[in-house]
Amino acid sequence: MTKVLTAHVDHPDSHRLTHYRSVGGYEAARKAWTSMTPADIIAEVRASGLRGRGGAGFPTGMKWGFIPTNSPKPKYLVINADESEPGTFKDRLLIERNPHAVLEGVVIGARAIGAKRAYIYIRGEFATQTKVLEEALREAEEAGFVGPNLFGTGEGVEIVIHRGAGAYICGEETALINSLEGRRGYPRLKPPFPATNGAWDCPTCVNNVETIATIPWIVNHGGAAYSQIGVFEAGDDGKPPKVDSRGTRLMCLSGHVARPGVYEVPLGISFRELIEEYGGGVWKGRKLKAIIPGGSSTPVITADEAMGAVLTYEDCARLKTMFGSGGLMVIDDQTCMVSLLTVLLRFYAHESCGQCSPCREGTDWLYQILVRIRDGKGRPEDLQTIRDLCTNMEGRTVCPLAAAATMPTISYLTKFLPEFEAKVSAAQAVGVH
Amino acid sequence: MTEAATTFGPPSAPVPFAFSDASWTRIRKLLTRYPQQQAALLPVLWVAQEQVDADPTRPRQLTADVIKAVADALGLAPAYVWGVATFYTMYFTQPVGKHLVEVCTSVACCLVGGEEIYQRLCARVGVDPASGGTSADGRFTVRRAECLAACGYAPMLQLDNGAFHEHLTEEKLDALIDGLREATA
Amino acid sequence: MALVTINGQTLEVPDGTNVVEAAASAGVDIPHYCYHPGLPIDGNCRMCLVEVEGARGPQIACNTILRTTRNKEGEEVPAAVVKTETDAVRQMRQGVMEFLLLNHPIDCPVCDQAGECGLQDYYMEHGKHDHRSVVPKVEKLKAQPIGPNVILDQERCILCSRCVRFTREVTRTHELVIAGRGDKSRIEVFPGTQLDNDYATNVVDLCPVGALTSRDFRFKKRVWFLKTASSICTGCSRGCNVHLDHDGGKAYRYRPRANPDVNRWWMCDRGRFTYKAIHEGRQREAAIGGQQVPFAKATQELRQLLGTGKVGFVVGAQASLEDMAVVKWLAASIGGRAWGLDWTEPGKEDDFLMKADLTPNRRGFSMIGLETDETSFREALPALSALVTVSVTLPAGIAHARTAALVTHAAAIPDGAAVVLPVAMHAERHAAYANVDGIVQHVEPAFEPAGDALPASALLALQAAGMGHSLPFDRDGVWKRLDAELGVTA
């Protein structure tokens, strides 16, 4: 099976330039800079079918194509290494074990969009990972793979590693840009969009770590080769494809699974295969109750739903959830969903930036209601209040953080309603008001 | 959640902060990396915090004089710097004990015992788990952390904004705390 | 120009107009807190959510910018088709109100903003929900002085950030900041600094709730007792447009009144507090030889002076255009001379609104055609049979034995003045002033003049009538003649 990103990560020196070079590292960059035009590179990435691995799944080639070629302003490539979505720890693996693939992807991406400088925004808590990445960057600069003159072309790219300081919201691309500019990490109003008015009001492309680390492979092997991995089904008569889930993904298994960890799998395999074959099944011999497929912001799906589904964007959409960031959390049959949702909502209450009113007030309100229900003090009207608040938050805010709290909330309430009702009824039975 | 404010901003330290020569060297280098000076704010706050942290005579906090020094270095208003610093959880905008121990109690960790680790840590060092905080002897500041991207290696904690301690068990936690106690005795 | 359809009505607005402004021009009010035309758009309150045809979900009206839009045939079509009064929109507003009030203390009975509070107004119009949270409210700081003129209550704040944007973008002084995150966010000043810039109190006007209140105005008056007159600030030659809020013959405050050509939405604190001069130190009665006398006795004395042959007039730049005009005409009628002179010490000037010239009408001198050469005045002074001063304070060394002084304030009475007559200020009469750019601005009276005061123009015109000269003494008459003689129009 093809491994695009993790073929060599088990080697003890996988993070060193010498090892990366020994497996063909930076040859894609050389090719991109010496024998491909920016348009060629974008065409290959379009052909690959690669979709952004940060969570939204937007086609990468198309995103690069949005960067205006005729703008007199500087252009910036920004790498989102603010991996913070609960359940997700794949970018960390790439930074720790394959940092040169990330850097090489940046070098290629910068040529594709015409950026002379790229920023890697890495979350502040990744102190150790920042050191690994900085060391890799130093190696690459010394060897001439990153810098002002690449492969004798007289042109090049400077890479700056910018460390955040603790804020989930900075994973949202416009909040990230604000944070990069030395501001509070508030998401921006859109329009305008970063492609034209991003960092310092210049055209800016923000790509996820996994996405950018995939680029060298695509340049080396061609977009067509990448698109052979995974699942693709063309649409009828020029309509969009029915299934467009190509390539491999790093799936992060955590929770009640026997062998948690990061697994690179081709898209299209079943959730059953991922959990049972790769992850060794539910831990302690227990039964599966539910899974969170793509990070805590994605709606939960039941065991039955999960066992009948495959790892594609489309199957996730069919189940009214999302593939998200690949952070799959396994939930066993002894789990209290009320407690789980409470923990989940504490996260969003803590991480709401506070800029716009529905999210600032709504996330904590939801959390407080859940605490009450969990602690056996729920009121009969609480469940309806939760639904109302979700309605009043979702789609009415500056950024999707509110929706990231409300979509899962509604899914728990829909799929595991009896557990919530039982908690509230029990509270009423003992006379809690 | 951050603690509710009782006054505006941080107090000042007894001895006003000044960037060391080494810090200035770092700051000058940082300034070359951005088209605008303000963009160096997060990195310069890191430089300041690292200098504060390395100086045992200073309170472990970004006191008003530190914020002022950062503002002056970048030509920004101190209130602006304070507004930015308090947005991010890793800057010491509140006083921090000798060791900052942050236990992840996000979803994936809680599924496999993160909450129990947090409760045990609070009990071991004598901190109210409802709010977290600093132990009476000033050795430990305990906080809940939100997801630190170690879900596959849960439960976990981060020590002093640096190393991750993963696959925690009660025994491993106890050993870590005992070790830190001995080191600061 | 761009087209927009709002609630079925299509109208044309300048390119770049947002939907809040476009709707307002069509008489449709879209509720909003954070949006202010004088500040960058922030879009944080979410109160202005509306339905826009074809958009993915509700849109905030403040950031929906209208630009000329054409269809494939090249015909101009509406840039947006907006609905502001559907059930869905009303539900959204109610939802936002519920969030904004969640952590608000609802302490209206003790809040000075009550009566002019955006939360109260919109709650009655768009909220009216039952409070259903039993969660304790977030506690923050109450009643903190954050500068010489402003008090902050963090709990009442809805974090619309207008004040922060004002200190960031308008004054560029950066005293105010949002600190913290999430529902613990709050407005702060930094230790050792305070909100003390020259325009600080504008944040009180900007604040849509009771979070920022004026230390000067707090608890002086419930606002629902106040009546408002359109006036101008007479504190300097800018002539910022103001609302003069008053009750029972007393002015309580100035608030800036938007005028794009003069002061936009703002005014300086120096000018803002000059409303106090409307009541402080006023000359309320007539006097002769330093002794209070009936008004009629003083006017008799004035007329006597006016009949002495070579009468000189000095009118100051606090006087209105009407005053200056009547002085000029009267001087001409009786064979006297009229100078426009003012010795007010200059004050601070900046590159925004504040002007060094602390008088409101110096441009009036040349506009009306008064003599403005001080030397000619000093040379002529000894030979004058009498001197009449109007709203001016003479400098040391200029005096005349037979002086009649028409003053608003007792401090302006020259030593040894033979006759003193009280005259009305701008708050007490119809008047017009020409600002530093020559813009003529009218004020309307808020209340009756102090004591026995009359507008100087009317007072002098009446004396002229008594002497057989017909001068206009009301506003319309004065302006009719000004228009005819000088082409100065209202």
Coordinates of C-alpha atoms in Angstrom, one line a residue, chain A:
Chain A
M1 CA 0.0 0.0 0.0
T2 CA 1.3 3.5 -0.9
K3 CA 2.4 5.7 1.9
V4 CA 2.7 9.3 0.8
L5 CA 3.6 10.8 4.1
T6 CA 4.7 8.2 6.6
A7 CA 6.8 5.8 4.5
H8 CA 9.9 6.6 6.5
V9 CA 8.8 7.9 9.8
D10 CA 9.8 4.9 11.8
H11 CA 13.4 5.5 10.9
P12 CA 15.2 7.0 13.9
D13 CA 16.7 9.7 11.8
S14 CA 13.6 10.4 9.7
H15 CA 13.6 14.0 10.9
R16 CA 17.2 14.6 9.6
L17 CA 18.1 16.1 6.3
T18 CA 20.6 13.3 5.6
H19 CA 17.9 10.7 5.9
Y20 CA 15.4 12.7 4.0
R21 CA 17.9 13.2 1.1
S22 CA 18.6 9.5 1.1
V23 CA 15.0 8.8 0.2
G24 CA 14.9 11.4 -2.6
G25 CA 14.1 14.4 -0.5
Y26 CA 14.1 17.9 -2.1
E27 CA 14.2 16.4 -5.6
A28 CA 10.5 17.4 -6.1
A29 CA 11.5 21.0 -5.1
R30 CA 14.3 20.9 -7.6
K31 CA 11.9 19.7 -10.3
A32 CA 9.3 22.3 -9.4
W33 CA 11.9 25.2 -9.4
T34 CA 13.9 24.1 -12.5
S35 CA 11.5 22.4 -14.9
M36 CA 8.0 23.5 -14.0
T37 CA 6.1 26.7 -14.2
P38 CA 3.9 27.8 -11.4
A39 CA 0.9 27.0 -13.6
D40 CA 2.4 23.5 -14.2
I41 CA 2.6 22.9 -10.4
I42 CA -1.0 24.1 -9.8
A43 CA -2.2 21.9 -12.7
E44 CA -0.5 18.8 -11.1
V45 CA -2.1 19.5 -7.8
R46 CA -5.5 20.0 -9.4
A47 CA -5.1 16.7 -11.2
S48 CA -4.2 15.0 -7.9
G49 CA -7.6 15.8 -6.4
L50 CA -5.9 16.7 -3.2
R51 CA -8.3 18.3 -0.7
G52 CA -7.2 20.4 2.2
R53 CA -6.6 18.1 5.2
G54 CA -7.2 20.8 7.9
G55 CA -10.9 20.2 8.1
A56 CA -12.8 21.9 5.4
G57 CA -11.6 19.7 2.6
F58 CA -11.3 22.4 0.0
P59 CA -9.5 21.4 -3.2
T60 CA -5.9 22.6 -2.8
G61 CA -5.2 23.2 -6.5
M62 CA -8.2 25.4 -6.7
K63 CA -7.2 27.3 -3.6
W64 CA -3.8 28.0 -5.1
G65 CA -5.5 29.2 -8.3
F66 CA -7.3 31.9 -6.3
I67 CA -4.1 33.7 -5.6
P68 CA -4.0 36.6 -8.2
T69 CA -1.0 36.4 -10.5
N70 CA -1.2 40.0 -11.5
S71 CA -1.2 41.6 -8.1
P72 CA 1.7 43.9 -7.4
K73 CA 1.6 43.1 -3.7
P74 CA 3.8 40.5 -2.1
K75 CA 2.1 37.1 -1.7
Y76 CA 2.3 34.9 1.3
L77 CA 2.1 31.2 1.9
V78 CA 1.1 30.5 5.4
I79 CA 1.2 27.0 6.9
N80 CA -1.4 26.2 9.5
A81 CA 0.5 24.1 12.1
D82 CA -1.9 25.2 14.9
E83 CA -3.2 21.7 15.2
S84 CA -5.7 22.0 18.0
E85 CA -8.9 20.2 17.1
P86 CA -9.6 17.7 19.9
G87 CA -8.8 14.3 18.6
T88 CA -6.2 15.4 16.1
F89 CA -2.5 14.8 16.4
K90 CA -1.3 14.0 12.9
D91 CA 0.4 17.3 12.0
R92 CA 2.5 16.9 15.1
L93 CA 3.7 13.5 13.8
L94 CA 4.7 15.0 10.5
I95 CA 6.6 17.9 12.2
E96 CA 8.3 15.5 14.6
R97 CA 9.1 12.7 12.1
N98 CA 9.0 14.2 8.6
P99 CA 9.6 17.9 9.0
H100 CA 11.5 18.2 5.7
A101 CA 8.5 17.0 3.8
V102 CA 6.6 20.0 5.3
L103 CA 9.5 22.3 4.3
E104 CA 9.8 20.9 0.8
G105 CA 6.1 21.3 0.3
V106 CA 6.4 24.9 1.4
V107 CA 9.2 25.5 -1.1
I108 CA 7.1 24.1 -3.9
G109 CA 3.9 25.8 -2.8
A110 CA 5.7 29.2 -2.6
R111 CA 6.8 28.8 -6.2
A112 CA 3.2 27.8 -7.3
I113 CA 1.7 31.0 -5.8
G114 CA 4.6 33.3 -6.2
A115 CA 5.4 33.8 -2.5
K116 CA 8.8 35.0 -1.5
R117 CA 8.2 34.4 2.1
A118 CA 6.2 31.7 3.9
Y119 CA 5.2 31.5 7.5
I120 CA 4.7 28.4 9.4
Y121 CA 2.3 29.2 12.3
I122 CA 2.9 26.5 14.9
R123 CA 0.8 26.3 18.0
G124 CA 2.6 27.6 21.1
E125 CA 2.2 24.3 23.0
F126 CA 4.4 22.6 20.4
A127 CA 7.5 23.8 22.1
T128 CA 9.4 20.5 21.4
Q129 CA 8.0 20.3 17.9
T130 CA 9.0 23.9 17.2
K131 CA 12.6 23.0 18.0
V132 CA 12.6 20.0 15.7
L133 CA 11.1 22.1 12.9
E134 CA 13.6 24.9 13.5
E135 CA 16.5 22.5 13.4
A136 CA 15.2 21.0 10.1
L137 CA 14.8 24.5 8.7
R138 CA 18.4 25.3 9.7
E139 CA 19.6 22.1 7.9
A140 CA 17.6 23.0 4.8
E141 CA 18.8 26.5 4.7
E142 CA 22.4 25.4 5.1
A143 CA 22.0 22.9 2.3
G144 CA 20.4 25.6 0.0
F145 CA 17.0 23.9 -0.2
V146 CA 15.4 26.9 1.5
G147 CA 16.6 30.4 0.9
P148 CA 16.9 33.3 -1.6
N149 CA 18.5 31.3 -4.4
L150 CA 17.1 27.9 -5.0
F151 CA 18.7 25.5 -7.5
G152 CA 20.5 28.2 -9.2
T153 CA 17.4 30.0 -10.3
G154 CA 18.3 33.3 -8.5
E155 CA 14.9 33.1 -6.9
G156 CA 13.7 31.5 -3.7
V157 CA 11.7 31.6 -0.6
E158 CA 12.3 32.5 3.0
I159 CA 10.6 30.4 5.6
V160 CA 9.7 31.9 9.0
I161 CA 8.5 29.7 11.9
H162 CA 6.0 31.7 14.0
R163 CA 5.0 30.3 17.3
G164 CA 1.5 30.9 18.7
A165 CA 0.8 31.1 22.3
G166 CA -2.3 29.1 23.1
A167 CA -5.6 29.7 21.3
Y168 CA -7.6 27.1 19.4
I169 CA -9.3 29.8 17.3
C170 CA -6.0 30.6 15.7
G171 CA -6.5 27.4 13.6
E172 CA -9.2 29.4 11.8
E173 CA -7.3 30.9 8.9
T174 CA -8.2 34.6 9.3
A175 CA -7.7 34.4 13.1
L176 CA -4.3 32.8 12.3
I177 CA -3.5 35.7 10.1
N178 CA -4.5 38.2 12.7
S179 CA -2.3 36.4 15.2
L180 CA 0.5 36.4 12.8
E181 CA 0.2 40.1 12.5
G182 CA 0.5 40.5 16.3
R183 CA -3.1 40.9 17.1
R184 CA -5.7 39.1 19.2
G185 CA -6.7 36.0 17.4
Y186 CA -10.1 37.2 16.2
P187 CA -11.4 35.8 13.0
R188 CA -12.0 38.4 10.3
L189 CA -15.2 39.3 8.5
K190 CA -15.4 37.8 5.1
P191 CA -15.4 39.2 2.5
P192 CA -12.7 40.1 1.8
F193 CA -11.0 36.7 1.6
P194 CA -7.3 35.9 2.3
A195 CA -6.7 35.0 -1.3
T196 CA -6.8 38.7 -2.1
N197 CA -6.6 40.4 1.3
G198 CA -4.8 38.2 3.8
A199 CA -1.7 38.8 5.8
W200 CA -0.9 42.5 5.8
D201 CA -3.7 42.9 3.3
C202 CA -1.7 40.9 0.7
P203 CA -2.8 37.8 -1.2
T204 CA -2.3 34.9 1.2
C205 CA -2.8 31.2 0.9
V206 CA -3.2 29.2 4.1
N207 CA -2.5 25.4 3.9
N208 CA -2.6 22.7 6.5
V209 CA 0.6 20.8 7.4
E210 CA -0.6 17.5 6.0
T211 CA -1.8 19.1 2.9
I212 CA 1.5 20.8 2.2
A213 CA 3.6 17.8 3.1
T214 CA 1.7 15.8 0.4
I215 CA 2.9 18.2 -2.3
P216 CA 6.4 16.8 -2.8
W217 CA 5.0 13.3 -3.5
I218 CA 2.5 14.7 -6.0
V219 CA 5.3 16.6 -7.8
N220 CA 7.5 13.6 -7.8
H221 CA 4.9 11.1 -9.0
G222 CA 2.5 13.3 -10.8
G223 CA -1.1 14.3 -9.9
A224 CA -2.5 11.4 -11.8
A225 CA -0.7 8.9 -9.6
Y226 CA -2.0 10.5 -6.5
S227 CA -5.5 10.5 -7.8
Q228 CA -5.3 6.8 -8.4
I229 CA -5.3 6.4 -4.6
G230 CA -8.6 6.5 -2.9
V231 CA -12.0 6.8 -4.5
F232 CA -13.2 8.9 -7.4
E233 CA -16.5 8.7 -9.2
A234 CA -17.2 11.2 -12.0
G235 CA -20.4 13.1 -12.1
D236 CA -23.0 12.9 -14.9
D237 CA -22.7 15.4 -17.8
G238 CA -20.1 17.8 -16.4
K239 CA -21.7 17.8 -12.9
P240 CA -19.4 17.7 -9.9
P241 CA -18.0 14.3 -9.1
K242 CA -20.2 11.9 -7.1
V243 CA -17.3 10.8 -5.0
D244 CA -14.1 12.9 -4.7
S245 CA -12.0 11.4 -2.0
R246 CA -8.6 10.8 -3.4
G247 CA -5.3 10.1 -1.9
T248 CA -4.3 9.0 1.6
R249 CA -5.1 10.6 4.9
L250 CA -3.5 10.5 8.3
M251 CA -6.2 9.2 10.6
C252 CA -5.7 9.8 14.3
L253 CA -7.2 7.1 16.4
S254 CA -7.9 7.9 20.0
G255 CA -10.3 7.2 22.8
H256 CA -11.4 3.7 23.6
V257 CA -9.3 1.9 21.0
A258 CA -6.8 -0.8 21.6
R259 CA -4.0 0.7 19.5
P260 CA -4.4 4.5 19.4
G261 CA -2.1 6.4 17.0
V262 CA -1.7 7.9 13.6
Y263 CA -2.3 5.7 10.6
E264 CA -1.9 6.7 7.0
V265 CA -4.7 5.0 5.0
P266 CA -6.0 5.3 1.5
L267 CA -9.4 7.0 1.4
G268 CA -12.3 4.7 0.9
I269 CA -11.4 2.0 3.3
S270 CA -14.2 1.3 5.8
F271 CA -14.4 2.7 9.3
R272 CA -14.6 -0.9 10.4
E273 CA -11.3 -1.7 8.9
L274 CA -9.7 1.4 10.3
I275 CA -10.9 0.7 13.9
E276 CA -10.6 -3.1 13.9
E277 CA -7.6 -3.8 11.6
Y278 CA -5.5 -0.7 12.3
G279 CA -6.7 0.2 15.7
G280 CA -7.1 -3.3 17.1
G281 CA -10.7 -2.8 17.8
V282 CA -12.5 -1.3 20.9
W283 CA -10.3 -1.5 24.0
K284 CA -10.9 -4.0 26.9
G285 CA -13.0 -6.1 24.6
R286 CA -15.9 -3.8 24.9
K287 CA -18.5 -2.9 22.3
L288 CA -18.5 0.2 20.1
K289 CA -21.1 2.8 21.0
A290 CA -20.3 5.6 18.7
I291 CA -17.4 7.4 17.0
I292 CA -16.5 11.0 16.5
P293 CA -15.2 10.9 13.0
G294 CA -13.1 14.0 12.4
G295 CA -12.4 15.9 15.5
S296 CA -14.7 17.1 18.3
S297 CA -16.4 19.6 16.1
T298 CA -17.9 16.9 13.8
P299 CA -21.2 15.4 14.7
V300 CA -21.1 12.0 16.5
I301 CA -22.2 8.9 14.6
T302 CA -23.5 5.7 16.2
A303 CA -21.8 2.4 16.0
D304 CA -24.3 1.1 13.4
E305 CA -23.8 4.2 11.2
A306 CA -20.0 3.9 11.5
M307 CA -19.8 0.2 10.7
G308 CA -21.7 0.8 7.5
A309 CA -19.6 3.7 6.3
V310 CA -16.3 4.2 4.5
L311 CA -13.7 6.9 4.9
T312 CA -14.8 9.4 2.2
Y313 CA -16.0 13.0 2.4
E314 CA -19.2 11.9 0.8
D315 CA -20.1 9.1 3.2
C316 CA -19.5 11.4 6.1
A317 CA -21.8 13.9 4.5
R318 CA -24.4 11.2 4.0
L319 CA -24.3 10.6 7.7
K320 CA -24.7 14.3 8.3
T321 CA -21.3 14.5 9.8
M322 CA -17.9 15.6 8.5
F323 CA -14.5 14.1 7.7
G324 CA -13.0 17.1 9.4
S325 CA -9.4 16.9 10.5
G326 CA -9.1 13.1 10.7
G327 CA -9.3 12.9 14.5
L328 CA -11.4 9.8 15.0
M329 CA -12.4 9.2 18.6
V330 CA -13.7 5.8 19.5
I331 CA -16.4 5.6 22.2
D332 CA -17.2 2.4 24.0
D333 CA -20.5 1.2 25.3
Q334 CA -19.8 2.2 28.9
T335 CA -19.5 5.9 28.1
C336 CA -22.0 8.4 29.4
M337 CA -22.8 10.7 26.5
V338 CA -24.0 13.5 28.7
S339 CA -20.6 13.7 30.4
L340 CA -18.9 13.5 27.1
L341 CA -20.8 16.3 25.6
T342 CA -20.2 18.4 28.8
V343 CA -16.4 17.9 28.4
L344 CA -16.7 18.8 24.7
L345 CA -18.6 22.0 25.4
R346 CA -16.2 23.1 28.1
F347 CA -13.6 23.2 25.3
Y348 CA -15.7 25.5 23.1
A349 CA -16.6 27.8 26.1
H350 CA -12.9 28.0 26.9
E351 CA -11.8 28.6 23.3
S352 CA -14.5 31.0 22.1
C353 CA -12.5 34.2 21.3
G354 CA -15.3 36.3 22.6
Q355 CA -15.5 38.6 19.6
C356 CA -19.1 38.1 18.5
S357 CA -22.0 37.8 20.9
P358 CA -23.7 34.5 20.0
C359 CA -20.5 32.5 20.4
R360 CA -19.1 34.5 23.4
E361 CA -22.3 34.1 25.4
G362 CA -23.7 30.9 23.9
T363 CA -20.8 28.5 24.2
D364 CA -20.5 29.1 28.0
W365 CA -24.3 29.0 28.4
L366 CA -24.5 25.6 26.7
Y367 CA -21.7 24.3 28.8
Q368 CA -23.3 25.5 32.1
I369 CA -26.6 23.8 31.1
L370 CA -24.8 20.6 30.4
V371 CA -23.0 20.7 33.7
R372 CA -26.3 21.1 35.4
I373 CA -27.8 18.1 33.5
R374 CA -24.7 16.0 34.1
D375 CA -24.8 16.8 37.8
G376 CA -28.3 15.7 38.1
K377 CA -29.8 19.1 38.4
G378 CA -31.3 19.4 34.9
R379 CA -34.6 21.2 34.4
P380 CA -37.3 19.8 32.0
E381 CA -37.0 22.9 29.8
D382 CA -33.2 22.6 29.5
L383 CA -33.2 20.3 26.4
Q384 CA -35.3 22.7 24.5
T385 CA -33.2 25.6 25.6
I386 CA -30.1 23.8 24.3
R387 CA -31.8 23.4 20.9
D388 CA -32.9 27.0 20.8
L389 CA -29.4 28.2 21.7
C390 CA -27.9 26.1 18.9
T391 CA -30.3 27.6 16.5
N392 CA -29.4 31.1 17.7
M393 CA -25.7 30.5 17.3
E394 CA -25.2 28.4 14.2
G395 CA -24.6 30.4 11.1
R396 CA -25.0 33.7 12.9
T397 CA -21.4 34.3 13.9
V398 CA -18.2 35.7 12.4
C399 CA -16.6 32.2 12.1
P400 CA -17.5 28.6 12.4
L401 CA -16.5 28.1 16.0
A402 CA -20.1 28.4 17.2
A403 CA -21.2 25.8 14.7
A404 CA -18.3 23.6 15.8
A405 CA -20.0 23.6 19.2
T406 CA -23.6 23.4 18.1
M407 CA -23.4 20.8 15.4
P408 CA -22.0 18.1 17.7
T409 CA -24.4 19.2 20.5
I410 CA -27.4 18.6 18.3
S411 CA -26.0 15.3 17.1
Y412 CA -25.6 14.0 20.7
L413 CA -29.1 15.2 21.6
T414 CA -30.6 13.6 18.5
K415 CA -28.8 10.2 18.6
F416 CA -28.6 9.7 22.4
L417 CA -31.6 11.6 23.5
P418 CA -32.8 9.0 26.1
E419 CA -29.6 9.4 28.1
F420 CA -30.2 13.2 28.4
E421 CA -33.9 12.7 29.1
A422 CA -33.1 10.1 31.8
K423 CA -30.7 12.5 33.5
V424 CA -33.3 15.3 33.5
S425 CA -36.1 13.0 34.7
A426 CA -34.0 11.6 37.5
A427 CA -33.3 15.2 38.6
Q428 CA -37.0 15.9 38.6
A429 CA -37.8 12.7 40.5
V430 CA -35.6 13.9 43.4
G431 CA -37.1 17.3 43.3
V432 CA -34.4 19.4 41.7
H433 CA -35.7 22.7 40.4

